[in-house]
Amino acid sequence: MVYIVLFLQGISLIAQDLSLPVRDTWSFNTAYLMPAHKWECGLYQPFRYGLSNKFEIHANAIIFPLIPNAGIKIALGSRDGFVFASDHFISSQTIFMNVVSREGIGGLIAPEFDFPLIIAISNSFLVSKPIGSESLLSGSAGFVFAFRGDKPNPQSTIDLPVVYPRMTHSYEGITIRTGLSYKGAFSKKLFYEEGLQSFFVTRSKNNFFAENSGSLMWAAGRTIRIKAGYILSYGKYPFGGHWQLWPTIDFVFGSRI
Amino acid sequence: MKVGSILKTVLFSLQITVISFIIHSCEMPATGFDDVEDAILYTKDQKVDAPKPDSTIRIMTWNIRFGIGRGLWAMDACGNRVIFSETEILEGLNNILDRINIVRPDILLLQEVHINSTCSAYIDELRWILEHSYFNYAAYGSSWKAQIVPSDGLGRMDECNAILSRWPISEAERIQLALRSDQGGLVRYFDNRHCIVKAKIEIPEFESFYAVNAHTSAFATDDTKYQHLVEFKDVLDNIAQSGNRFVAGGDLNTIPPGSDSTDFCFEDMCSDESFHHPGDDPQHKDGSNYAPEADWMVPLYTDYKCAVPLDLYQSDQQAYFTHTTRPEHFWDRTLDYLFTNYRWRDGSVITHQEFLYDSDHAPVSAEFALEKK
């Protein structure tokens, strides 16, 4: 068993040692980890820190006071050019839901609702494969479920694209998430990413969502990167099927790359 | 060509195509409107035979308060509830449908109808009424539409003025009324955008006519409501000047000239409010003091025929009251009207005050004279 772990760690290190600018600069959302003792944090992208070449911890820092959350990504090694990892994440949306359930401005949920403690756990499996020397294809599959008391009232949801699919498990059902992303380089500093993500929820209605995101990513300096693009979403919401296109922007700071 | 380059090209082309297509059809956080744009039309799949009218048809206007009856809604009536369940809304809609079936109007002007809104259990109320009633056609224009109203947990909102008809609607417009100028930009962005809906009704063997449905601002503290009334009359003037007939009505949110009571601050006051006392700010409750509006309706009464003529109203005002904010009280003021530039059948007007708990407004109906081709 020890030999297997050492072997997996060995090939994991080898895989991460290969030079691949898009991976070194934009490893979020892939099976690659932050290198040991390196960190990065975006406004929206989670804070990530490489504990070692085997483990990465991460958390969404900005929303942490309202949605306490923490996760760990574990390198599982590589085989035939495929790199594997698993991701495990715990969060609670209860404080956020109770804060925005209020009268007046800022009331995203009607004040008549109170929410019990809801703890969500997400587990996912990631795989990445470099394609040539400039791009990286990644896939993920996982599920999110929640421990809670009574089911919250289904009319207490926040019916917004991007937000609603990420809160469904707090109300009813288990969310099965799959994703595919392709990252590549236009130049040494300019990169792009296209992604698809789907959410199936184990319940009878309002149970399917899909997102397509695209970004241009600029490594503006050794410690700051900027990404901007769009997210196009479709979903079956309580009010019916709905398409939405939103712009996205994020600033990512971190260790020198 | 390398696989990466092909993928890059395909993805880039796909992005541009998809974004171009979607960007024109996507919804903003709150929906703005053109000054005049097409209203949205609904048609019933299984149509009900429309009767051949003799010489008149009945027109009714009703602010249905999205089916919550006299519910304690937080936005008015000193209530504490924002969200109503599907059971409550369907019960309210069934009550409204029962009343409609009693009066049997041929053309129905509705205000505060919700389309898939959070607070009314995501029910398309107009579609529900159309499918469950004898009407075949409907046209609506949204007066408050937002993906999410980030206040009080209102959530998704689509409130509208609607016109329902037994006979075909040949054209329908949504006409934007002035936006309030007494609100901050962000509040105004997510708040009501009051409107008029105008539809042309085609009845075989009779001259076509326009139905016009308005809902003016209730709570503006500037001159927005006055502007709405001027804009409403402009629409009617344009129809009349083009030689056409109209029936027009709605919740105009102001009282008739010569009303005995003009200040309802005490009637509308919530337990934690105070008005009219030294130091009270504001002195009057928003939307409850009609004293400065005493003559705002005069031009409409002067130029057109109200279903309840002014002398009739002034002879027995209580008999024509159509609104109250107090959940358990009888009607205490008149806010709902029907006008025409042609003729109402004498004695045909009814203020349906007996429908006391189906909304915070009573419907008003009258028989409109048709003109043979």
Coordinates of N, CA, C and O in Angstrom, one line a residue, chain A residues 102-113 131 134-135 154-155 157-161 182 185-186 192-194 212 214-215 230 232 238-239 242-246, chain B residues 3-5 7-8 11-12 15 18-19 22-23 26-29 80-86 116 118-122 147-156 187:
Chain A
R102 N -35.2 39.4 4.8 CA -35.4 40.7 5.5 C -36.3 41.6 4.8 O -36.5 41.5 3.6
E103 N -36.8 42.6 5.6 CA -37.6 43.7 5.1 C -36.7 44.7 4.4 O -35.5 44.8 4.8
G104 N -37.2 45.4 3.5 CA -36.5 46.6 2.9 C -35.4 46.2 1.9 O -35.3 45.0 1.5
I105 N -34.6 47.1 1.6 CA -33.5 46.9 0.6 C -32.6 45.8 1.1 O -32.1 45.8 2.2
G106 N -32.2 45.0 0.1 CA -31.3 43.9 0.5 C -32.1 42.6 0.8 O -31.5 41.5 0.9
G107 N -33.4 42.7 0.8 CA -34.2 41.5 1.1 C -34.4 40.7 -0.1 O -35.2 41.0 -1.0
L108 N -33.5 39.7 -0.3 CA -33.6 38.8 -1.4 C -34.6 37.6 -1.2 O -35.1 37.0 -2.1
I109 N -34.9 37.4 0.1 CA -35.8 36.3 0.5 C -36.8 37.0 1.5 O -36.5 37.9 2.3
A110 N -38.1 36.6 1.3 CA -39.1 37.3 2.1 C -38.8 37.1 3.6 O -38.4 36.0 4.1
P111 N -39.1 38.1 4.4 CA -38.8 38.1 5.8 C -39.5 37.1 6.7 O -39.2 36.8 7.8
E112 N -40.6 36.5 6.1 CA -41.4 35.5 6.9 C -40.7 34.2 7.0 O -41.2 33.3 7.7
F113 N -39.6 34.0 6.3 CA -38.9 32.7 6.4 C -37.7 32.7 7.3 O -36.9 33.6 7.3
I131 N -3.3 18.9 -23.8 CA -3.4 18.7 -25.3 C -2.4 19.5 -25.9 O -2.5 20.8 -25.9
E134 N 0.0 23.7 -25.3 CA -0.6 24.9 -25.0 C -2.0 24.8 -24.3 O -2.5 25.9 -23.9
S135 N -2.5 23.7 -24.3 CA -3.9 23.6 -23.8 C -4.2 22.4 -22.9 O -3.4 21.5 -22.9
P154 N -40.3 26.1 -0.6 CA -39.8 26.3 -1.9 C -40.0 27.7 -2.5 O -39.4 28.0 -3.6
Q155 N -40.8 28.5 -1.9 CA -41.0 29.9 -2.4 C -40.0 30.8 -1.7 O -40.1 32.0 -1.9
T157 N -36.7 30.6 -2.4 CA -35.5 30.5 -3.1 C -35.1 31.9 -3.7 O -36.0 32.8 -3.8
I158 N -33.9 32.0 -4.1 CA -33.4 33.2 -4.9 C -33.4 32.7 -6.4 O -32.5 32.0 -6.8
D159 N -34.3 33.2 -7.1 CA -34.6 32.7 -8.5 C -33.7 33.3 -9.5 O -34.2 33.9 -10.5
L160 N -32.4 33.4 -9.3 CA -31.5 34.0 -10.3 C -30.6 32.9 -10.9 O -30.1 32.0 -10.2
P161 N -30.4 33.0 -12.2 CA -29.4 32.1 -12.8 C -28.1 32.2 -12.1 O -27.7 33.2 -11.5
Y182 N -12.0 23.6 -21.2 CA -10.8 23.6 -22.2 C -10.1 24.9 -22.0 O -10.7 26.0 -22.2
A185 N -3.7 28.7 -24.6 CA -3.0 30.0 -24.6 C -3.0 30.6 -26.0 O -2.8 29.9 -27.0
F186 N -3.3 31.9 -26.0 CA -3.1 32.7 -27.3 C -1.7 33.1 -27.4 O -1.1 33.2 -28.5
Y192 N -7.3 31.6 -22.7 CA -8.7 31.5 -22.8 C -9.2 30.3 -22.2 O -8.5 29.3 -22.0
E193 N -10.5 30.3 -21.9 CA -11.1 29.1 -21.3 C -12.6 29.0 -21.8 O -13.3 30.0 -21.8
E194 N -13.0 27.8 -22.1 CA -14.4 27.6 -22.4 C -14.8 26.4 -21.5 O -14.1 25.4 -21.3
N212 N -22.7 27.6 -19.8 CA -21.5 27.6 -20.7 C -20.8 28.9 -20.3 O -21.4 30.0 -20.3
G214 N -17.2 31.4 -20.8 CA -16.0 31.6 -21.7 C -15.3 32.8 -21.1 O -15.9 33.8 -20.7
S215 N -14.0 32.7 -21.1 CA -13.2 33.8 -20.5 C -11.9 34.0 -21.3 O -11.3 33.1 -21.8
Y230 N -17.9 35.7 -20.1 CA -19.4 35.6 -20.0 C -19.8 34.3 -19.4 O -19.0 33.4 -19.3
L232 N -23.2 31.9 -19.8 CA -24.5 31.7 -20.4 C -25.2 30.5 -19.7 O -24.6 29.5 -19.6
P238 N -38.5 27.8 -11.0 CA -39.9 27.7 -10.6 C -40.8 28.5 -11.5 O -42.0 28.2 -11.6
F239 N -40.3 29.5 -12.1 CA -41.1 30.3 -13.0 C -41.0 29.9 -14.5 O -41.6 30.4 -15.3
H242 N -35.5 29.2 -18.6 CA -35.0 30.6 -18.7 C -33.5 30.6 -19.2 O -32.7 29.8 -18.6
W243 N -33.2 31.4 -20.2 CA -31.8 31.6 -20.6 C -31.3 32.9 -20.1 O -32.1 33.9 -19.9
Q244 N -30.0 33.0 -19.8 CA -29.5 34.2 -19.3 C -28.0 34.3 -19.7 O -27.3 33.3 -19.6
L245 N -27.6 35.5 -20.1 CA -26.2 35.8 -20.4 C -25.7 36.9 -19.5 O -26.4 37.9 -19.4
W246 N -24.7 36.6 -18.8 CA -24.1 37.6 -17.9 C -22.6 37.8 -18.2 O -21.9 36.8 -18.5
Chain B
V3 N -4.8 19.8 -33.5 CA -6.1 19.7 -32.8 C -6.4 20.9 -32.0 O -7.5 21.4 -32.0
G4 N -5.4 21.4 -31.3 CA -5.6 22.6 -30.4 C -6.1 23.8 -31.2 O -7.0 24.5 -30.8
S5 N -5.5 24.0 -32.4 CA -5.9 25.2 -33.2 C -7.3 25.0 -33.7 O -8.1 26.0 -33.8
L7 N -9.7 23.3 -32.3 CA -10.6 23.5 -31.2 C -10.8 24.9 -30.9 O -11.9 25.5 -30.6
K8 N -9.6 25.6 -30.9 CA -9.6 27.1 -30.6 C -10.6 27.8 -31.6 O -11.4 28.6 -31.2
L11 N -14.3 26.8 -31.0 CA -14.8 27.4 -29.8 C -15.1 28.9 -30.0 O -16.1 29.5 -29.5
F12 N -14.1 29.6 -30.6 CA -14.2 31.0 -30.8 C -15.5 31.4 -31.6 O -16.3 32.2 -31.3
Q15 N -18.6 30.7 -29.7 CA -18.9 31.8 -28.7 C -19.6 33.0 -29.3 O -20.6 33.5 -28.9
V18 N -23.2 32.2 -30.5 CA -24.1 32.0 -29.4 C -24.4 33.4 -28.7 O -25.5 33.7 -28.4
I19 N -23.3 34.1 -28.4 CA -23.4 35.4 -27.7 C -24.3 36.3 -28.5 O -25.2 37.0 -28.0
I22 N -27.9 35.2 -28.3 CA -28.5 35.3 -26.9 C -28.6 36.7 -26.4 O -29.6 37.1 -25.7
I23 N -27.6 37.5 -26.8 CA -27.6 38.9 -26.2 C -28.8 39.7 -26.4 O -29.2 40.5 -25.7
C26 N -31.9 38.1 -24.0 CA -31.7 37.9 -22.6 C -32.4 39.0 -21.8 O -32.6 40.1 -22.2
E27 N -32.7 38.7 -20.6 CA -33.5 39.5 -19.7 C -32.5 40.3 -18.8 O -31.6 39.8 -18.2
M28 N -32.8 41.6 -18.7 CA -32.0 42.4 -17.8 C -32.5 42.2 -16.3 O -33.6 41.7 -16.2
P29 N -31.8 42.6 -15.3 CA -32.3 42.4 -13.9 C -33.7 43.0 -13.7 O -34.5 42.4 -13.1
N80 N -47.9 42.0 6.8 CA -46.6 41.5 7.2 C -46.3 40.3 6.3 O -45.3 39.5 6.6
R81 N -47.0 40.1 5.2 CA -46.7 38.9 4.4 C -46.2 39.4 3.0 O -46.8 40.3 2.4
V82 N -45.3 38.6 2.5 CA -44.8 38.9 1.1 C -45.2 37.8 0.2 O -45.6 38.0 -1.0
I83 N -45.1 36.6 0.7 CA -45.3 35.4 -0.2 C -46.6 34.7 0.1 O -46.9 34.5 1.3
F84 N -47.3 34.4 -0.9 CA -48.6 33.7 -0.8 C -48.5 32.3 -1.5 O -47.8 32.2 -2.5
S85 N -49.1 31.3 -0.9 CA -48.9 30.0 -1.4 C -49.7 29.7 -2.6 O -50.7 30.5 -2.9
E86 N -49.4 28.6 -3.3 CA -50.2 28.3 -4.5 C -51.7 28.0 -4.1 O -52.6 28.4 -4.8
N116 N -46.2 34.5 -13.4 CA -45.1 33.8 -12.8 C -44.2 34.5 -11.8 O -43.0 34.5 -11.9
T118 N -42.8 35.5 -7.9 CA -42.5 34.7 -6.7 C -43.6 34.8 -5.7 O -44.1 33.8 -5.1
C119 N -44.1 36.1 -5.4 CA -45.0 36.3 -4.3 C -46.4 35.6 -4.6 O -47.2 35.5 -3.7
S120 N -46.7 35.3 -5.8 CA -48.0 34.7 -6.2 C -47.7 33.2 -6.7 O -48.5 32.8 -7.6
A121 N -46.8 32.6 -6.1 CA -46.5 31.1 -6.3 C -46.3 30.8 -7.8 O -46.6 29.7 -8.2
Y122 N -45.7 31.7 -8.5 CA -45.2 31.5 -9.9 C -46.3 31.1 -10.8 O -46.1 30.4 -11.9
Q147 N -36.3 40.5 -12.8 CA -35.9 39.1 -12.4 C -35.9 38.9 -10.9 O -36.2 37.8 -10.4
I148 N -35.4 39.9 -10.2 CA -35.5 39.9 -8.8 C -35.6 41.3 -8.3 O -34.9 42.2 -8.8
V149 N -36.6 41.6 -7.5 CA -36.7 42.9 -6.8 C -35.9 42.7 -5.5 O -36.4 42.0 -4.6
P150 N -34.8 43.4 -5.4 CA -33.9 43.1 -4.2 C -34.4 43.8 -3.0 O -33.6 44.5 -2.3
S151 N -35.6 43.7 -2.6 CA -36.2 44.4 -1.5 C -37.3 43.6 -1.0 O -38.2 43.1 -1.7
D152 N -37.4 43.4 0.3 CA -38.5 42.8 1.0 C -38.7 41.3 0.6 O -39.8 40.8 0.8
G153 N -37.8 40.8 -0.1 CA -38.0 39.4 -0.6 C -39.0 39.2 -1.6 O -39.6 38.1 -1.8
L154 N -39.3 40.3 -2.4 CA -40.3 40.2 -3.4 C -39.9 39.2 -4.5 O -40.8 38.6 -5.2
G155 N -38.7 39.1 -4.8 CA -38.2 38.1 -5.7 C -38.6 38.4 -7.2 O -38.7 39.6 -7.5
R156 N -38.9 37.4 -7.9 CA -39.2 37.6 -9.3 C -40.6 38.3 -9.4 O -41.5 37.9 -8.7
V187 N -33.7 52.4 -6.8 CA -35.1 52.1 -6.4 C -36.0 52.1 -7.6 O -36.8 51.2 -7.9

